[in-house]
PDB file of C-alpha atoms and ligand atoms in Angstrom:
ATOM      1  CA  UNK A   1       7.790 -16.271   4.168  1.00 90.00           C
ATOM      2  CA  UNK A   2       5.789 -17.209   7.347  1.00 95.00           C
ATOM      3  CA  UNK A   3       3.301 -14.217   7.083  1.00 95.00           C
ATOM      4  CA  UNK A   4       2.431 -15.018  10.997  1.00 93.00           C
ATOM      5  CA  UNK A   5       5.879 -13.580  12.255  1.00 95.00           C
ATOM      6  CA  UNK A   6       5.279  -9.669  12.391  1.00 94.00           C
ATOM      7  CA  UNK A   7       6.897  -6.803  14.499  1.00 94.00           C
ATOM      8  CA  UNK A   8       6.176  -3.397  14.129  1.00 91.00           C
ATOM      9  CA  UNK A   9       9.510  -1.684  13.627  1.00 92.00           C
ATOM     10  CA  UNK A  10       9.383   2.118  13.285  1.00 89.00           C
ATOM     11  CA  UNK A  11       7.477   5.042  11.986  1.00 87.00           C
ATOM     12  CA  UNK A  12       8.871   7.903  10.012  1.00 89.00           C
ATOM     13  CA  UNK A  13       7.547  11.292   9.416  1.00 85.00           C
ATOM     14  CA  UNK A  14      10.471  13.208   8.103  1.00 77.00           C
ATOM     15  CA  UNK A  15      12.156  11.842   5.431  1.00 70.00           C
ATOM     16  CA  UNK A  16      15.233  14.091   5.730  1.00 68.00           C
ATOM     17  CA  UNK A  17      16.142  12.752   8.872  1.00 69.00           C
ATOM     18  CA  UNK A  18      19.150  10.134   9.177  1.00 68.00           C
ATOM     19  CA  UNK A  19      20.066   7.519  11.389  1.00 66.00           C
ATOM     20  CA  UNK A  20      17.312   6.023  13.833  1.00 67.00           C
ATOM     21  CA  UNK A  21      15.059   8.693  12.974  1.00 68.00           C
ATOM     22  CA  UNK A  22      14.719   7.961   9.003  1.00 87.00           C
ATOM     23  CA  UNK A  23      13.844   5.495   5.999  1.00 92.00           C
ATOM     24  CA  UNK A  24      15.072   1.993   6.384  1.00 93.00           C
ATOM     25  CA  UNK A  25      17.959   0.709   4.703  1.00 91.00           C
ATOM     26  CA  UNK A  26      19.417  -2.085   5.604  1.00 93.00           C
ATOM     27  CA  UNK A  27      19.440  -4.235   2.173  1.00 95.00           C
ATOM     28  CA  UNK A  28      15.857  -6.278   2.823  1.00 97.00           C
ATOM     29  CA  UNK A  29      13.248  -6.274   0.572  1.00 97.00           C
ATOM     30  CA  UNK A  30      10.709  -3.876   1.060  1.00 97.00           C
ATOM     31  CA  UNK A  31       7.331  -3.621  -0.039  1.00 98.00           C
ATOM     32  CA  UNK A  32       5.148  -0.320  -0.066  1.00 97.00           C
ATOM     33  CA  UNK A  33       1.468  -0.138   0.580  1.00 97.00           C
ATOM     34  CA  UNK A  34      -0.199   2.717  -0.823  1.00 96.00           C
ATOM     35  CA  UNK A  35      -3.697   3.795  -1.005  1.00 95.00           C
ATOM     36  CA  UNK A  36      -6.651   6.408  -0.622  1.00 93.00           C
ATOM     37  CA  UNK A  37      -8.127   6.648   2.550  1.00 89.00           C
ATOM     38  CA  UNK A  38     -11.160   4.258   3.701  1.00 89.00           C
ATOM     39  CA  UNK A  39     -10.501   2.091   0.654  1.00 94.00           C
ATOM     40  CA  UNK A  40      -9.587  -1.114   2.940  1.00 92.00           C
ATOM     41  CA  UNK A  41      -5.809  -0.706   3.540  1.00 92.00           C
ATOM     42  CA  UNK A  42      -5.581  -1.541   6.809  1.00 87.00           C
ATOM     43  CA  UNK A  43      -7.732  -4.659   6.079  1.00 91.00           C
ATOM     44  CA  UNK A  44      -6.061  -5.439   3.411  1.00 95.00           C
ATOM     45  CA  UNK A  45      -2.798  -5.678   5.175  1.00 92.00           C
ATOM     46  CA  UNK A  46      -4.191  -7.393   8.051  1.00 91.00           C
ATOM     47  CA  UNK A  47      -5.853  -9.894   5.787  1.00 94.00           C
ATOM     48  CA  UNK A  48      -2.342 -10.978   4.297  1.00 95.00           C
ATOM     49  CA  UNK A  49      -0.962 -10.965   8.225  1.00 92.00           C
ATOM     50  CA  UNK A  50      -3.750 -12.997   9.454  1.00 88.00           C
ATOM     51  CA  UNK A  51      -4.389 -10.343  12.276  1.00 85.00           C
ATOM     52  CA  UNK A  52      -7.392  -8.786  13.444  1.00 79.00           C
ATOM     53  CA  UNK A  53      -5.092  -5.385  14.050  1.00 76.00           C
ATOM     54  CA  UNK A  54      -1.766  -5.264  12.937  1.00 69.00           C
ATOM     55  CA  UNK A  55      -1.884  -2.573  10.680  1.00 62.00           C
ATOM     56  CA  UNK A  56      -4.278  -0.125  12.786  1.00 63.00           C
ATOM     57  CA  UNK A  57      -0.962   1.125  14.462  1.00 56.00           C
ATOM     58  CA  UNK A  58      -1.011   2.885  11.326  1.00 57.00           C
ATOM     59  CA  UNK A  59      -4.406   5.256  11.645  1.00 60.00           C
ATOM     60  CA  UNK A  60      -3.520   5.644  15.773  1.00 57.00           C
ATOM     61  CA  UNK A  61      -3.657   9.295  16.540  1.00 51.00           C
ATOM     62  CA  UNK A  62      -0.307  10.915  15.374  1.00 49.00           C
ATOM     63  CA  UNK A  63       1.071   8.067  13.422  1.00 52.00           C
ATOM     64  CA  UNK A  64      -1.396   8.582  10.700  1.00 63.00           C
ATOM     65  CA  UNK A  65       1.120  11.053   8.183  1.00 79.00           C
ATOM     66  CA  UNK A  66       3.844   8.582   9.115  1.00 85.00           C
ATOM     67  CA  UNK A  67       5.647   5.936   6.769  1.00 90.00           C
ATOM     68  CA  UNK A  68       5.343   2.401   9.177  1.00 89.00           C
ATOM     69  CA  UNK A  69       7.922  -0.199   8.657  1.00 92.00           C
ATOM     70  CA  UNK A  70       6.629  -4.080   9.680  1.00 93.00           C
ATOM     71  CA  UNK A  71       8.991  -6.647   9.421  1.00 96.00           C
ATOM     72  CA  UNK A  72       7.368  -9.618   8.236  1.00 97.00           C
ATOM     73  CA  UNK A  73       9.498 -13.309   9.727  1.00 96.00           C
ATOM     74  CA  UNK A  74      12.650 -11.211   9.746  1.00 97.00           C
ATOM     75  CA  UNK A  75      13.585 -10.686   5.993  1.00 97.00           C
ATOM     76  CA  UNK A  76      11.129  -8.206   4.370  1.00 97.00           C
ATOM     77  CA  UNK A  77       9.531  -5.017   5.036  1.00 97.00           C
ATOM     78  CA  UNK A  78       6.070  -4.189   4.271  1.00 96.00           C
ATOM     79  CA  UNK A  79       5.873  -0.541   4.550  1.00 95.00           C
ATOM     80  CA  UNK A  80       2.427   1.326   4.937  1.00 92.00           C
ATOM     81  CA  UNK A  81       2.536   4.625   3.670  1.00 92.00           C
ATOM     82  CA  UNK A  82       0.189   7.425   4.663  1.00 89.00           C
ATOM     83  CA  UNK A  83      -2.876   7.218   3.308  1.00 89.00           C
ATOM     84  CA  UNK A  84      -4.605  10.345   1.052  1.00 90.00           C
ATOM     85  CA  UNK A  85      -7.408  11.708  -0.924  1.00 88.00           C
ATOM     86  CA  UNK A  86      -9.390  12.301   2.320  1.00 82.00           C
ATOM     87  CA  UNK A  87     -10.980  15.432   1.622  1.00 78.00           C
ATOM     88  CA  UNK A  88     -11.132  16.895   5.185  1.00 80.00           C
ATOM     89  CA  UNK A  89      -7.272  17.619   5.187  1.00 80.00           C
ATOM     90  CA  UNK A  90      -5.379  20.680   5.190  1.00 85.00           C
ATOM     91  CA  UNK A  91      -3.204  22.217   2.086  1.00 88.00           C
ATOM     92  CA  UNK A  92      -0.743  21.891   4.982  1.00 87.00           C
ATOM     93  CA  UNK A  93      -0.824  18.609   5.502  1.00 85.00           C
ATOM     94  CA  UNK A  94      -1.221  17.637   1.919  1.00 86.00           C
ATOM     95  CA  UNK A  95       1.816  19.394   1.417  1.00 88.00           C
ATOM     96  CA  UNK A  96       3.807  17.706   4.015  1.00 87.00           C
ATOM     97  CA  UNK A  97       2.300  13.960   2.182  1.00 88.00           C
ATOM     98  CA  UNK A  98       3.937  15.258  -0.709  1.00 88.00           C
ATOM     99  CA  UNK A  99       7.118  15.876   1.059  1.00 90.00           C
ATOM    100  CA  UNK A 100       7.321  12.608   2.528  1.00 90.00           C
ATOM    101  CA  UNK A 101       6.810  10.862  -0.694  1.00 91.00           C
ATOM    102  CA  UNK A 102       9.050  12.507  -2.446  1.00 90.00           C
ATOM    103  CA  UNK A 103      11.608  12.026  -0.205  1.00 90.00           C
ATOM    104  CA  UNK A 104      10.537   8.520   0.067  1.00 92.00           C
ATOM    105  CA  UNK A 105      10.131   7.776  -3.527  1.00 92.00           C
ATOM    106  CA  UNK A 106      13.822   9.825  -4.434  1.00 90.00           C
ATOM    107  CA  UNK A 107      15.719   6.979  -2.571  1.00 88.00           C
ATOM    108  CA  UNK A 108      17.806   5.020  -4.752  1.00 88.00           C
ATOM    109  CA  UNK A 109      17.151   1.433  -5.144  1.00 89.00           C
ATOM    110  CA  UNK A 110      15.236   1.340  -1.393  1.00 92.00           C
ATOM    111  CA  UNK A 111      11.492   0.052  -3.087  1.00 96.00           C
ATOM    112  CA  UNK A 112      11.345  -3.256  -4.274  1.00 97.00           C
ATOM    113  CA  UNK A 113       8.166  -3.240  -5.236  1.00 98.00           C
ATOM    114  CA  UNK A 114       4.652  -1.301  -4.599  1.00 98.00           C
ATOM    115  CA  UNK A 115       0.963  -2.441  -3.592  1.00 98.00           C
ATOM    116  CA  UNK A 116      -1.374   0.339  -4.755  1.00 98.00           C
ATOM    117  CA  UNK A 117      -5.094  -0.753  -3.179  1.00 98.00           C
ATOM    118  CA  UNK A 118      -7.922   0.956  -5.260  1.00 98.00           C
ATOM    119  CA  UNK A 119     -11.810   0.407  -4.619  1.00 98.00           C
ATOM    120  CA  UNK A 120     -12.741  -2.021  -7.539  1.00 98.00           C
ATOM    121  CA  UNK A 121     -16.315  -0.070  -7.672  1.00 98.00           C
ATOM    122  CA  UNK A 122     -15.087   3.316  -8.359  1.00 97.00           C
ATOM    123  CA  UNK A 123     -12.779   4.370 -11.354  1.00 98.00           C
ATOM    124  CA  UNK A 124      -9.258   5.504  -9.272  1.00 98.00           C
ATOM    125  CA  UNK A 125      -9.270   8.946  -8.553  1.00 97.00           C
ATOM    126  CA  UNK A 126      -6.955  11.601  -9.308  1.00 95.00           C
ATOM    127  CA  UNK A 127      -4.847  10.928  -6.225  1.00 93.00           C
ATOM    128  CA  UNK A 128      -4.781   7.433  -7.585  1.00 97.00           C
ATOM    129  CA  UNK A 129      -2.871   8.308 -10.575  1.00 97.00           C
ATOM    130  CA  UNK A 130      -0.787  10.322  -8.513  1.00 94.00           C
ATOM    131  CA  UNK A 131       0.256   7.230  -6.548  1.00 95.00           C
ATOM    132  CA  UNK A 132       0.840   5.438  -9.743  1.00 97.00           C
ATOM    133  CA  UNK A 133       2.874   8.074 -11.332  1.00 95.00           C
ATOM    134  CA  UNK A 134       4.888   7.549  -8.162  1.00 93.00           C
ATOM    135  CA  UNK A 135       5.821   3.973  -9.205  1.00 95.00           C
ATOM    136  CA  UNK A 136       6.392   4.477 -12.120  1.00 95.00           C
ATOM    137  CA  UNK A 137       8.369   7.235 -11.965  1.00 93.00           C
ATOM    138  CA  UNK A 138      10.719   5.405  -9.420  1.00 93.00           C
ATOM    139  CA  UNK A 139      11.131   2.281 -11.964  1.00 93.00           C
ATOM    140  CA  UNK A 140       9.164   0.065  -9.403  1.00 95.00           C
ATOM    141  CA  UNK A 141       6.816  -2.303 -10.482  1.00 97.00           C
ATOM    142  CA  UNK A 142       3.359  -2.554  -8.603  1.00 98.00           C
ATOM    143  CA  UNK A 143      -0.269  -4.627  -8.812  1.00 98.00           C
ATOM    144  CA  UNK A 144      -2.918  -2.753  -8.425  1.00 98.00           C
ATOM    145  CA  UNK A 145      -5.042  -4.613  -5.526  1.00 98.00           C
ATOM    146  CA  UNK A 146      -8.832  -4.101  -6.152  1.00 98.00           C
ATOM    147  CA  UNK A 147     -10.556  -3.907  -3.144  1.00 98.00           C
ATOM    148  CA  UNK A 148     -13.674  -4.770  -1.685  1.00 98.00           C
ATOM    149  CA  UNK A 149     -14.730  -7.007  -4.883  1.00 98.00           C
ATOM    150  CA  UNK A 150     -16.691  -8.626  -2.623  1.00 98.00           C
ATOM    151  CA  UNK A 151     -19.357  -5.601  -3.195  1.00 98.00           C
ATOM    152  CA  UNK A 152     -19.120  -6.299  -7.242  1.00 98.00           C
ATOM    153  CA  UNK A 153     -21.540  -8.518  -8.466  1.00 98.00           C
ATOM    154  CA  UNK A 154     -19.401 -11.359 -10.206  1.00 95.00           C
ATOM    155  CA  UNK A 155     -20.693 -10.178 -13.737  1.00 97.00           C
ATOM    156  CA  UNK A 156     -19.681  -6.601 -13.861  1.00 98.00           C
ATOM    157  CA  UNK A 157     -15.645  -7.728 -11.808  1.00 98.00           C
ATOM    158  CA  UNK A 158     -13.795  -7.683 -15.427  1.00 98.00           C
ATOM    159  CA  UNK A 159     -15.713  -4.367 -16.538  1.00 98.00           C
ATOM    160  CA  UNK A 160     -14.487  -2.580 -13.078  1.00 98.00           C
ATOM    161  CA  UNK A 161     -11.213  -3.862 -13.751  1.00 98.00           C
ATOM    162  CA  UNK A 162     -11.115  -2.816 -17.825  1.00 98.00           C
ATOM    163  CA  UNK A 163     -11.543   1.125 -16.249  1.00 98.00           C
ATOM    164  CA  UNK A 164      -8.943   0.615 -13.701  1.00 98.00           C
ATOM    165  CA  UNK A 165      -6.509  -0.948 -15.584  1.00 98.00           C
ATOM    166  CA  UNK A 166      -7.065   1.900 -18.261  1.00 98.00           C
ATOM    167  CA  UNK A 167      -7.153   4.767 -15.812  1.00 98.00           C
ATOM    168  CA  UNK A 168      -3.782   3.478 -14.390  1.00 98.00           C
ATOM    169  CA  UNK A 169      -2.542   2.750 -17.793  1.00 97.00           C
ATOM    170  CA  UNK A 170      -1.453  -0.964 -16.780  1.00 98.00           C
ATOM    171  CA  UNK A 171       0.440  -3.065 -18.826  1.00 96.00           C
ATOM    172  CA  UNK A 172      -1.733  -6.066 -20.363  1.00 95.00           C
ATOM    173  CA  UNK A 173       1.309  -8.338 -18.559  1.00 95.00           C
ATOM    174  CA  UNK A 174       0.129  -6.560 -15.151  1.00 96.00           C
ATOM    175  CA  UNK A 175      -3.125  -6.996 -14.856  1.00 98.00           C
ATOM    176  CA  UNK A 176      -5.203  -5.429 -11.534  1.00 98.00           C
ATOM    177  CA  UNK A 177      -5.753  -7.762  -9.139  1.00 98.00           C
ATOM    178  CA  UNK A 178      -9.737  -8.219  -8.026  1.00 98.00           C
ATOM    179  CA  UNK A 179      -9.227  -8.967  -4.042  1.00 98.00           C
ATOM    180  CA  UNK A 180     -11.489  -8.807  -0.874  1.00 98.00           C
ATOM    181  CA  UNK A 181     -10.081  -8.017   2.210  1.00 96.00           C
ATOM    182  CA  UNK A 182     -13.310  -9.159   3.880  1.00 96.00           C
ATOM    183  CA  UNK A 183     -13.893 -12.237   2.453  1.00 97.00           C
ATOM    184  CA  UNK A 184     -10.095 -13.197   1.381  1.00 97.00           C
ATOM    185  CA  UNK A 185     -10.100 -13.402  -1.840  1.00 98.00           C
ATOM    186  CA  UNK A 186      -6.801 -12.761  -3.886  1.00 98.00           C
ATOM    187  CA  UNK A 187      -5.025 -13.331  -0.770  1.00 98.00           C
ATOM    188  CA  UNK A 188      -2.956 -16.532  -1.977  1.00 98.00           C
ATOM    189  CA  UNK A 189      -1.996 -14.193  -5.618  1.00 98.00           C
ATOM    190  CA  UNK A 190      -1.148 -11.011  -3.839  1.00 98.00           C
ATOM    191  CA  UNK A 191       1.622 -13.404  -1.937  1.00 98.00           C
ATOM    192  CA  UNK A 192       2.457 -15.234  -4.818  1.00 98.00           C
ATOM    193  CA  UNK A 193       3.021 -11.858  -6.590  1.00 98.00           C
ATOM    194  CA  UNK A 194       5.628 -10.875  -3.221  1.00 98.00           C
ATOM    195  CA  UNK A 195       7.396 -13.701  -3.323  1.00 97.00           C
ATOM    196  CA  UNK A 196       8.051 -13.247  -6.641  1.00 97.00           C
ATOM    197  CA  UNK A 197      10.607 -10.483  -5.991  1.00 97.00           C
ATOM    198  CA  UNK A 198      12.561 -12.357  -3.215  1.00 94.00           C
TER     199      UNK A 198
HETATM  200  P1  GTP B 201      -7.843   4.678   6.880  1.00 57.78           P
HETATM  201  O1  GTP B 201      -6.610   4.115   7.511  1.00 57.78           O
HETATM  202  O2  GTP B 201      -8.842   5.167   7.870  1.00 57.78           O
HETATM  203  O3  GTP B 201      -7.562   5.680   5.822  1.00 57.78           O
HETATM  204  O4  GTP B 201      -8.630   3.480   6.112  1.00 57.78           O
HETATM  205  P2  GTP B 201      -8.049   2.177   5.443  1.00 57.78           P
HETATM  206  O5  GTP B 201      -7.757   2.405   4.015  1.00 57.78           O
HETATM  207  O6  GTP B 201      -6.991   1.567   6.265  1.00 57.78           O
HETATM  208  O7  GTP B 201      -9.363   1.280   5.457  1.00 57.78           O
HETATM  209  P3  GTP B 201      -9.860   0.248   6.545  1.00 57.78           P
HETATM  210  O8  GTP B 201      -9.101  -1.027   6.414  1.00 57.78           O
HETATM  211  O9  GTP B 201      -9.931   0.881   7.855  1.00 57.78           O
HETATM  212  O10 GTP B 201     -11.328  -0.050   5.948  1.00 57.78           O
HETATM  213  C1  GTP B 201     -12.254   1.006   5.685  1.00 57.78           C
HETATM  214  C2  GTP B 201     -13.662   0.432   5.646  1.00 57.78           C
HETATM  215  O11 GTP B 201     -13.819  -0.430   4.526  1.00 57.78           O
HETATM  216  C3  GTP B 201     -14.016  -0.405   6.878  1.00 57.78           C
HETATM  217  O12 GTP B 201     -15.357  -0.184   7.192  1.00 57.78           O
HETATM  218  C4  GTP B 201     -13.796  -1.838   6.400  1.00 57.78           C
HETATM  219  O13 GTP B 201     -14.583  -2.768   7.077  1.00 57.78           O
HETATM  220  C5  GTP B 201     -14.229  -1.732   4.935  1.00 57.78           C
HETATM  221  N1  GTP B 201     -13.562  -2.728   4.096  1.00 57.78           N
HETATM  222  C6  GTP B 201     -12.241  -2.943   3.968  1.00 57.78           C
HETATM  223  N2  GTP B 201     -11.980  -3.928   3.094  1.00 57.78           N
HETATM  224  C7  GTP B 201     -13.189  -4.363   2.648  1.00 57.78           C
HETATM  225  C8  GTP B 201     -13.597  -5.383   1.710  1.00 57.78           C
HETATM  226  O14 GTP B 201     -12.807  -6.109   1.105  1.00 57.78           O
HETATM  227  N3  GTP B 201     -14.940  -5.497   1.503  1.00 57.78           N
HETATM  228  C9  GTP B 201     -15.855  -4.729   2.127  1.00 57.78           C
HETATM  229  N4  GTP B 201     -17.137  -4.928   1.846  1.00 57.78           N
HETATM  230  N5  GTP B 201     -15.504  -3.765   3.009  1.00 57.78           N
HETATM  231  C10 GTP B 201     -14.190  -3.589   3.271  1.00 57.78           C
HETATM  232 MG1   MG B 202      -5.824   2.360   7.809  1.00 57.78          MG
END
């Protein structure tokens, strides 16, 4: 997979829309990236891309509630999905998130697997677990990409990832993955772990 090959494909908002307007289906792979706002997923993504600013098409004003589709060296999808937990947002548009995932998430067979970036420092929220429950609900398996581990002193890394692994409730066979988007690290597992699936 030559991670250097990327075109932005579409954005959705609605998922009850068909046709051009709606989810992707056309029998690729794709790959969902999830997470609470701020906590690096832009950087995350463009740290597996090698790009400075792939993935801020995704937080450009009015494509920020949208599900993006990339295509990464035409055979996979990496879809960026809204992010949440930021606190300054309406019940409305909390309510339309909702929506959207559950539309999203109610697709048969469509995920083939999910990405769910958490801030190694912080135990994951409650919008965390959320996300999780998403997966797991939908039968689709997912690593838990710790972000910013660079700010961890190396010590306290398996601690941080003991409380998110139990807060998830991660299998013991799917570990949490300890990754900096700034400094690169976990980038070579968090592709090994996608290529896994295809
Ligand atoms: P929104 O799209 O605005 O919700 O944010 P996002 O989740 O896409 O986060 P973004 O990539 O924009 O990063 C948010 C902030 O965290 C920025 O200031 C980044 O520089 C910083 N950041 C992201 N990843 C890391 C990391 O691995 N280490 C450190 N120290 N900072 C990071
Ligand atoms: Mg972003």
């Amino acid at each position: 997979m030559n991670l250097n090959n990327v075109e932005f494909i579409r954005s959705v908002a609605d998922g009850a829309l068909k046709g051009d307007g709606g989810f992707l289906r056309d029998g690729r792979p794709q790959f969902v990236f999830a997470g609470r706002s701020n906590v690096g997923k832009s950087s995350v993504i463009n740290r597996l891309l090698n790009r400075k600013s792939m993935a801020r098409i995704s937080s450009s004003p009015g494509k920020t509630a949208h599900i993006n589709y990339f295509l990464i060296d035409g055979s996979v999808y990496f879809v960026d999905l809204p992010g949440y937990g930021y606190a300054k947002v309406s019940a409305e548009e909390k309510r339309r998130w909702a929506k959207l995932m559950g539309h999203y998430f109610s697709e048969p067979d469509l995920i083939t697997a999910g990405v769910l970036i958490v801030d190694i420092r912080h135990p994951p929220t409650q919008d965390d677990q959320v996300m999780a429950d998403w997966f797991k609900k939908a039968g689709c398996p997912f690593l838990a990409v710790s972000n910013k581990a660079d700010k961890v002193p190396a010590g306290e890394l398996d601690s941080c990832l003991e409380i998110i692994s139990q807060t998830l409730g991660l299998k013991s066979d799917n570990p949490p993955l300890p990754f900096s988007a700034r400094k690169g690290t976990g980038r070579e597992e968090l592709i090994e772990w996608i290529e896994g699936f295809i």
